[in-house]
CSV table of C-alpha atoms in Angstrom, one decimal:
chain,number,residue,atom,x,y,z
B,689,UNK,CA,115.8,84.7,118.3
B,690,UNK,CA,112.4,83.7,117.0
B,691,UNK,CA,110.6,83.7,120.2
B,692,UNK,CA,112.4,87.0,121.3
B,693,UNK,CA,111.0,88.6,118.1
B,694,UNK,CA,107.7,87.4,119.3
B,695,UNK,CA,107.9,88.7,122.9
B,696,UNK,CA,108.8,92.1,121.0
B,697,UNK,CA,106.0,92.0,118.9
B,698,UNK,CA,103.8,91.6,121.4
B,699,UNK,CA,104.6,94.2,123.7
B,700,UNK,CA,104.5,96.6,120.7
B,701,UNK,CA,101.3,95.4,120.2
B,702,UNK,CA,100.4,96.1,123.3
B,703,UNK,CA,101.1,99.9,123.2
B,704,UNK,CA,99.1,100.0,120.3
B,705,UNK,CA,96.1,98.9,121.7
B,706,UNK,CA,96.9,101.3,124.4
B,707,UNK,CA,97.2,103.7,122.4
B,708,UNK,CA,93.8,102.5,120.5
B,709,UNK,CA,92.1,102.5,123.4
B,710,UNK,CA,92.8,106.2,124.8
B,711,UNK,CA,91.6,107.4,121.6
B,712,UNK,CA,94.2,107.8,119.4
B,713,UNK,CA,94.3,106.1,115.8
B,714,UNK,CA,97.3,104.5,114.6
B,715,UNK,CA,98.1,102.3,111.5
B,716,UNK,CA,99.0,98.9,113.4
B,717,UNK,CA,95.9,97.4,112.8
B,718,UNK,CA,96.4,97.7,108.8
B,719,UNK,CA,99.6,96.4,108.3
B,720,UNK,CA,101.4,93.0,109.4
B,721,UNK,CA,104.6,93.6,111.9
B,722,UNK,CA,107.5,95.7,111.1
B,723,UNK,CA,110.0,93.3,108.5
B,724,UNK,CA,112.4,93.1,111.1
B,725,UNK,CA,114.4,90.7,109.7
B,726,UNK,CA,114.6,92.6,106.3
B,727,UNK,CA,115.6,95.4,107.3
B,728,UNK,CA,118.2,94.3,110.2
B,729,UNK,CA,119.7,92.3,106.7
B,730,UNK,CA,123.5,93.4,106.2
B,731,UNK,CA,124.0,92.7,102.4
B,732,UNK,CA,121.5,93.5,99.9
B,733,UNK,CA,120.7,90.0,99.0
B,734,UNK,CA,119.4,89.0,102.9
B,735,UNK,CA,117.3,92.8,102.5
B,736,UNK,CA,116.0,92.0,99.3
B,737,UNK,CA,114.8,88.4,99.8
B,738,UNK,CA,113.8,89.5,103.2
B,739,UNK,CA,111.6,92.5,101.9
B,740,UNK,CA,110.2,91.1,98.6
B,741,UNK,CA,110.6,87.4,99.2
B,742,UNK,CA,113.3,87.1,96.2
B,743,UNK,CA,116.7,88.2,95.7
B,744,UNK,CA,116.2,87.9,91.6
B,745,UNK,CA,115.2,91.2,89.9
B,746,UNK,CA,115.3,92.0,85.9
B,747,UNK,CA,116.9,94.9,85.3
B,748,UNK,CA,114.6,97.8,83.3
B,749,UNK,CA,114.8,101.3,82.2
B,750,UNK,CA,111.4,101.8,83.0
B,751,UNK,CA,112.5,102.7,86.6
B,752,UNK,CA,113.7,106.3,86.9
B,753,UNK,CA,115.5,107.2,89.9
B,754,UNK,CA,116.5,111.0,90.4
B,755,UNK,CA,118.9,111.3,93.0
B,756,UNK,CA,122.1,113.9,93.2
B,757,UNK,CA,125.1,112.6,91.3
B,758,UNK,CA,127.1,114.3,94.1
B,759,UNK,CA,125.3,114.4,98.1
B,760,UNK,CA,127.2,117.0,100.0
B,761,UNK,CA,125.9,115.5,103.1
B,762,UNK,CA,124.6,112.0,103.4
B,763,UNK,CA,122.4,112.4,106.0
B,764,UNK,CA,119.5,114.1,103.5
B,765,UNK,CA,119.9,112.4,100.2
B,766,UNK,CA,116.6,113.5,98.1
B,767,UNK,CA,115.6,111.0,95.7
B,768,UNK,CA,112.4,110.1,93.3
B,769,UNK,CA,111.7,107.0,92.0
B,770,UNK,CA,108.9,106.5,89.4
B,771,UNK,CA,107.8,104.3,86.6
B,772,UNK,CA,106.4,103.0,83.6
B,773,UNK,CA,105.6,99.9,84.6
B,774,UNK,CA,101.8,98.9,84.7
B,775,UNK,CA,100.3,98.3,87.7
B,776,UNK,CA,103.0,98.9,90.0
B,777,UNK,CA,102.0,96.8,93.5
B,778,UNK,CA,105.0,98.3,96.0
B,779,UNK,CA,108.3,100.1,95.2
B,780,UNK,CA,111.6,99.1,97.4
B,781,UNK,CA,114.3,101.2,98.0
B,782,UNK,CA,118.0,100.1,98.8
B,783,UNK,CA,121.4,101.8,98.9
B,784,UNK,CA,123.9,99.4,98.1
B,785,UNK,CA,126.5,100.1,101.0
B,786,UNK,CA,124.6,101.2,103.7
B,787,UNK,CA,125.2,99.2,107.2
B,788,UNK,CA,122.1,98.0,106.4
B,789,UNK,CA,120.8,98.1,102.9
B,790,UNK,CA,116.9,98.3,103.2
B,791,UNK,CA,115.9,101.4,103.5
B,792,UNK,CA,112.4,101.5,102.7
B,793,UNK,CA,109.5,99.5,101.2
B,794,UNK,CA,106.0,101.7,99.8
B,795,UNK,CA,103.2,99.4,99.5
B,796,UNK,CA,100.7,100.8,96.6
B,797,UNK,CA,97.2,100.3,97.3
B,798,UNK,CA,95.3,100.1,94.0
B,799,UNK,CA,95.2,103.9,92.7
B,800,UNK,CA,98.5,104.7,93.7
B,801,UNK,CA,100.7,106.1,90.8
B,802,UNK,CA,104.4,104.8,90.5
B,803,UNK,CA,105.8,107.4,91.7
B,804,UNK,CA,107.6,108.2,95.4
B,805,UNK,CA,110.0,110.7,96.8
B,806,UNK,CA,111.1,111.0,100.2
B,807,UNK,CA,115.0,112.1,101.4
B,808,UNK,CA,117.4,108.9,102.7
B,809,UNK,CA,120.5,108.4,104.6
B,810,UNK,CA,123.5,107.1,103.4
B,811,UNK,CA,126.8,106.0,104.4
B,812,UNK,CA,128.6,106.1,101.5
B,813,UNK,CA,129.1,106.2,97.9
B,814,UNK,CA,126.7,103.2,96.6
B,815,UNK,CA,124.1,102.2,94.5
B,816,UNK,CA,120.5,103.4,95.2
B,817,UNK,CA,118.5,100.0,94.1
B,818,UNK,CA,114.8,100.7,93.2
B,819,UNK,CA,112.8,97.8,93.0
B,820,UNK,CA,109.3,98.1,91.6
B,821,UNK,CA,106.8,94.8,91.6
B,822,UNK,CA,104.2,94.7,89.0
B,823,UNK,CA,102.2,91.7,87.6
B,824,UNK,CA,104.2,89.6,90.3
B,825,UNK,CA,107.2,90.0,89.2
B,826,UNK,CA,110.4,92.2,90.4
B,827,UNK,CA,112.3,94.7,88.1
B,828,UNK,CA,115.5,96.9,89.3
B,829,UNK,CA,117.1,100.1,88.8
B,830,UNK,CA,120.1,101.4,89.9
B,831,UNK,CA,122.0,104.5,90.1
B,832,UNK,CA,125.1,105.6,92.1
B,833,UNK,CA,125.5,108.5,94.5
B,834,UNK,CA,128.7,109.8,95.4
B,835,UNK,CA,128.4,110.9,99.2
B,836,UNK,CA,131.5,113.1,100.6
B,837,UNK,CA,129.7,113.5,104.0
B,838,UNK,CA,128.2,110.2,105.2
B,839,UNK,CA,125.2,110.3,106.8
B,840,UNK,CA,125.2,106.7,109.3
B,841,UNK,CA,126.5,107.4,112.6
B,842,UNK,CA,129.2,110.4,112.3
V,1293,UNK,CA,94.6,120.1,120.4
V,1294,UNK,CA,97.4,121.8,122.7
V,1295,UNK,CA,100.4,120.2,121.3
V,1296,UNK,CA,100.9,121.0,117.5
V,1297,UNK,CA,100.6,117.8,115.2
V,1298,UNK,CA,104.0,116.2,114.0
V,1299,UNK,CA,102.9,116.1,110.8
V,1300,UNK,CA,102.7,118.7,108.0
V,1301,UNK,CA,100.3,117.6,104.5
V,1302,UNK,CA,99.2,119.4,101.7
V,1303,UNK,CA,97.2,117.3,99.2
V,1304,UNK,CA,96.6,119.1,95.6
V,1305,UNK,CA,94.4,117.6,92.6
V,1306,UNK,CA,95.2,118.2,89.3
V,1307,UNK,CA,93.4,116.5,86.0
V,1308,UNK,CA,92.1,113.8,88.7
V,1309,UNK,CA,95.4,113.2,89.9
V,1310,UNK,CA,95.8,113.8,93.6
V,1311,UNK,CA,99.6,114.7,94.8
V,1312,UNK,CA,100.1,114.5,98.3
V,1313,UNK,CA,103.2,116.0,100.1
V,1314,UNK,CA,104.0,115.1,104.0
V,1315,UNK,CA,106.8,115.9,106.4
V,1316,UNK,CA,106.9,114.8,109.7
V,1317,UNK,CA,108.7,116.1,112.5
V,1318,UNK,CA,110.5,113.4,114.0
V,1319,UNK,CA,114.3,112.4,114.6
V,1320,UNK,CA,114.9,109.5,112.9
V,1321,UNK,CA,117.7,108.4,115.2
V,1322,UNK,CA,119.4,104.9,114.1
V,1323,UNK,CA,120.7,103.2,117.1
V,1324,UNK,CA,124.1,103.6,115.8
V,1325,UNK,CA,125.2,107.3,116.8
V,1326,UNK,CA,126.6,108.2,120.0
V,1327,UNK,CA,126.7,110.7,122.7
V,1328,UNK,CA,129.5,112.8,122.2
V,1329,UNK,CA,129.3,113.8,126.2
V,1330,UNK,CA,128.9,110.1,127.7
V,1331,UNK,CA,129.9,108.1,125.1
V,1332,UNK,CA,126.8,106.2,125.4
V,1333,UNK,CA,125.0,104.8,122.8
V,1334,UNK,CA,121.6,106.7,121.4
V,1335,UNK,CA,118.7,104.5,121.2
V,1336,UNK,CA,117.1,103.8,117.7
V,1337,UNK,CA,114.0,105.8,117.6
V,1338,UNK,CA,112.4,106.2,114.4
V,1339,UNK,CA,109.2,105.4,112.3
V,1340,UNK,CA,108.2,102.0,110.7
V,1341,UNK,CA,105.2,102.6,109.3
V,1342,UNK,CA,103.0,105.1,107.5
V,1343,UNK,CA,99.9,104.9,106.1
V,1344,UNK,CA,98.3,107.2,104.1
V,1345,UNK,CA,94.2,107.0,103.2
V,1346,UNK,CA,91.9,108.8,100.7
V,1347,UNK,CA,88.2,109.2,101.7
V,1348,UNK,CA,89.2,106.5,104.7
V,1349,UNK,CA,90.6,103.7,102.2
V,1350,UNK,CA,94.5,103.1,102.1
V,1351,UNK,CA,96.3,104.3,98.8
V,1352,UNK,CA,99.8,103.9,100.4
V,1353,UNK,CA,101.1,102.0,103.2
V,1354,UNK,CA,104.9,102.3,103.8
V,1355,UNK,CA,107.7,100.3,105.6
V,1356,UNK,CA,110.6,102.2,106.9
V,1357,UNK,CA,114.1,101.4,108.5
V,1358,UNK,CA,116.3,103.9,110.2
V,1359,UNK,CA,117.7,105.4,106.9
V,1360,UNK,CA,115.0,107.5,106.1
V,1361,UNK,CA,116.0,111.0,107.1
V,1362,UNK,CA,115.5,113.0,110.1
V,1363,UNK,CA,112.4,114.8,109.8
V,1364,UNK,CA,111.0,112.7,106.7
V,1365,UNK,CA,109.6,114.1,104.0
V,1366,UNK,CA,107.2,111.7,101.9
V,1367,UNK,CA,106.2,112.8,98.2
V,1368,UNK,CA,103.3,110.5,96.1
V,1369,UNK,CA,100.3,110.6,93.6
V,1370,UNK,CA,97.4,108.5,93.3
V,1371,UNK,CA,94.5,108.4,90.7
V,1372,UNK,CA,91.0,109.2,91.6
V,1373,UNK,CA,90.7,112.3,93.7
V,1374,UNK,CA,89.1,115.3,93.5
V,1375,UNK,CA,89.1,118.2,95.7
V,1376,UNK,CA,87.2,118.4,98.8
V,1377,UNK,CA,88.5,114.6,99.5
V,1378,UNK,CA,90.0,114.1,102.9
V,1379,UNK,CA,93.8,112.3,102.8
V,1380,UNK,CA,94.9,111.5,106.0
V,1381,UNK,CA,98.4,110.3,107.5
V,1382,UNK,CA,99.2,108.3,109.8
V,1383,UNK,CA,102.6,107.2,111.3
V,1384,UNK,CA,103.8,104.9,114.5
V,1385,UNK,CA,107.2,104.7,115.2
V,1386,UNK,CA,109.3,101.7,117.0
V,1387,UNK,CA,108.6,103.1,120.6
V,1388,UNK,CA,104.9,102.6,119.8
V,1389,UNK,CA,104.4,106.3,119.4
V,1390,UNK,CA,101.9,107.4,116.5
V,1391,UNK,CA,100.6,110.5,115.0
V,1392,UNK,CA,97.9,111.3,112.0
V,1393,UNK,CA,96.5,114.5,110.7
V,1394,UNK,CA,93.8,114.7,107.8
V,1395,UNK,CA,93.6,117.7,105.2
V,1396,UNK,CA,91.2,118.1,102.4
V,1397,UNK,CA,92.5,118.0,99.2
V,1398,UNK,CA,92.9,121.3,97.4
């Protein structure tokens, strides 16, 4: 597995520096590889340790996460998550019940506020897990969406 | 440019606060669906990374799987701007495909 990961990786790799080179700029250079393994994770304790490097979170009420009680359609699920937590280094989205949980990790780059909103899939009715790091450690938030249309495959 | 830019981005300070606002045209598929007519499956195409930049250093840099929407839209703030600043996004998806676009905040 490791080694075909690597073959991968390389060949991706290689079609950004193609791209590079006929002019085009792309963000491959700033960040590592895509966290494969994270988000290919089936349960949310595999994604989380995968995407954060621990599976331990304290729970807060600092996280806020606005998402529709009720998602007609769970293709386009809007949600914002923001904070009161200081210094806020990266904030990971999960839903609970999803095929695969991860959906999403935002890396804040020093002036960055805690604050993201973006629209998500999701299967079914779950848990959408926010996890915020800040002064290196993890806290969670959760909140459940129902979903009457799922949004993963169809 | 011939071919209009995937990516749509309106950047707007207020009280030094810059909030940005993206969408990107892109499909987003999962891997998972399949072809109603052939029964095949649909290959996953979709974005993995984005990165977003203020006056050329990052302020965001994001990870995504396949269950971020079709045609993503991406909301955040950071400290520090003013207007007149360029903010510029950038996105490559897992068929080594990319796109940016740079706007000056308003």
């Amino acid at each position: 597995m490791q080694r075909r990961h690597f073959l991968k990786n390389t060949m991706a790799t290689g079609a950004i520096a193609l791209a590079a080179s006929s002019g085009l700029l792309v963000p491959g250079s700033v960040l590592a590889a895509w966290n494969k393994k994270a988000f290919d994770a089936k349960d949310v304790q595999s994604a989380l340790k995968g995407a954060i490097g621990t599976e331990l979170t304290e729970a807060t009420d600092k996280i806020k996460i606005k998402a529709p009680q009720i998602a007609e359609n769970g293709a386009v699920v809007p949600i914002t998550i923001s904070s009161t937590l200081s210094n806020v280094k990266s904030i990971t989205i999960l839903s609970e019940k999803n095929g695969t949980p991860l959906i999403a990790k935002f890396n804040l780059k020093g002036k960055s506020e805690a604050f993201i909103s973006t629209r998500i899939k999701m299967g079914k009715t779950s848990n959408i897990i926010a996890v915020c790091e800040s002064g290196g450690k993890f806290y969670s938030a959760r909140k459940e969406v129902k979903v009457t249309i799922g949004g993963c495959g169809g | 440019m011939a071919k209009k830019s995937s990516i749509k981005i309106r950047a707007k300070a207020k009280n030094g606060v810059v909030t940005v606002k993206a969408l990107i045209s892109h499909k987003m598929e999962t891997g998972l669906r399949k072809d109603k007519k052939t029964g095949k499956v649909i290959p996953a195409h979709f974005i993995e990374e984005v990165v977003c930049e203020h006056n050329g250093a990052p302020v965001l840099e994001a990870e995504w799987g396949v269950a971020i929407s079709k045609n993503p839209y991406l909301s955040f703030k950071f400290k520090g701007g003013k207007a007149g600043d360029t903010v510029k996004l950038s996105w490559k998806d897992n068929t080594g495909k990319s796109d940016s676009l740079e706007t000056k905040v308003k």
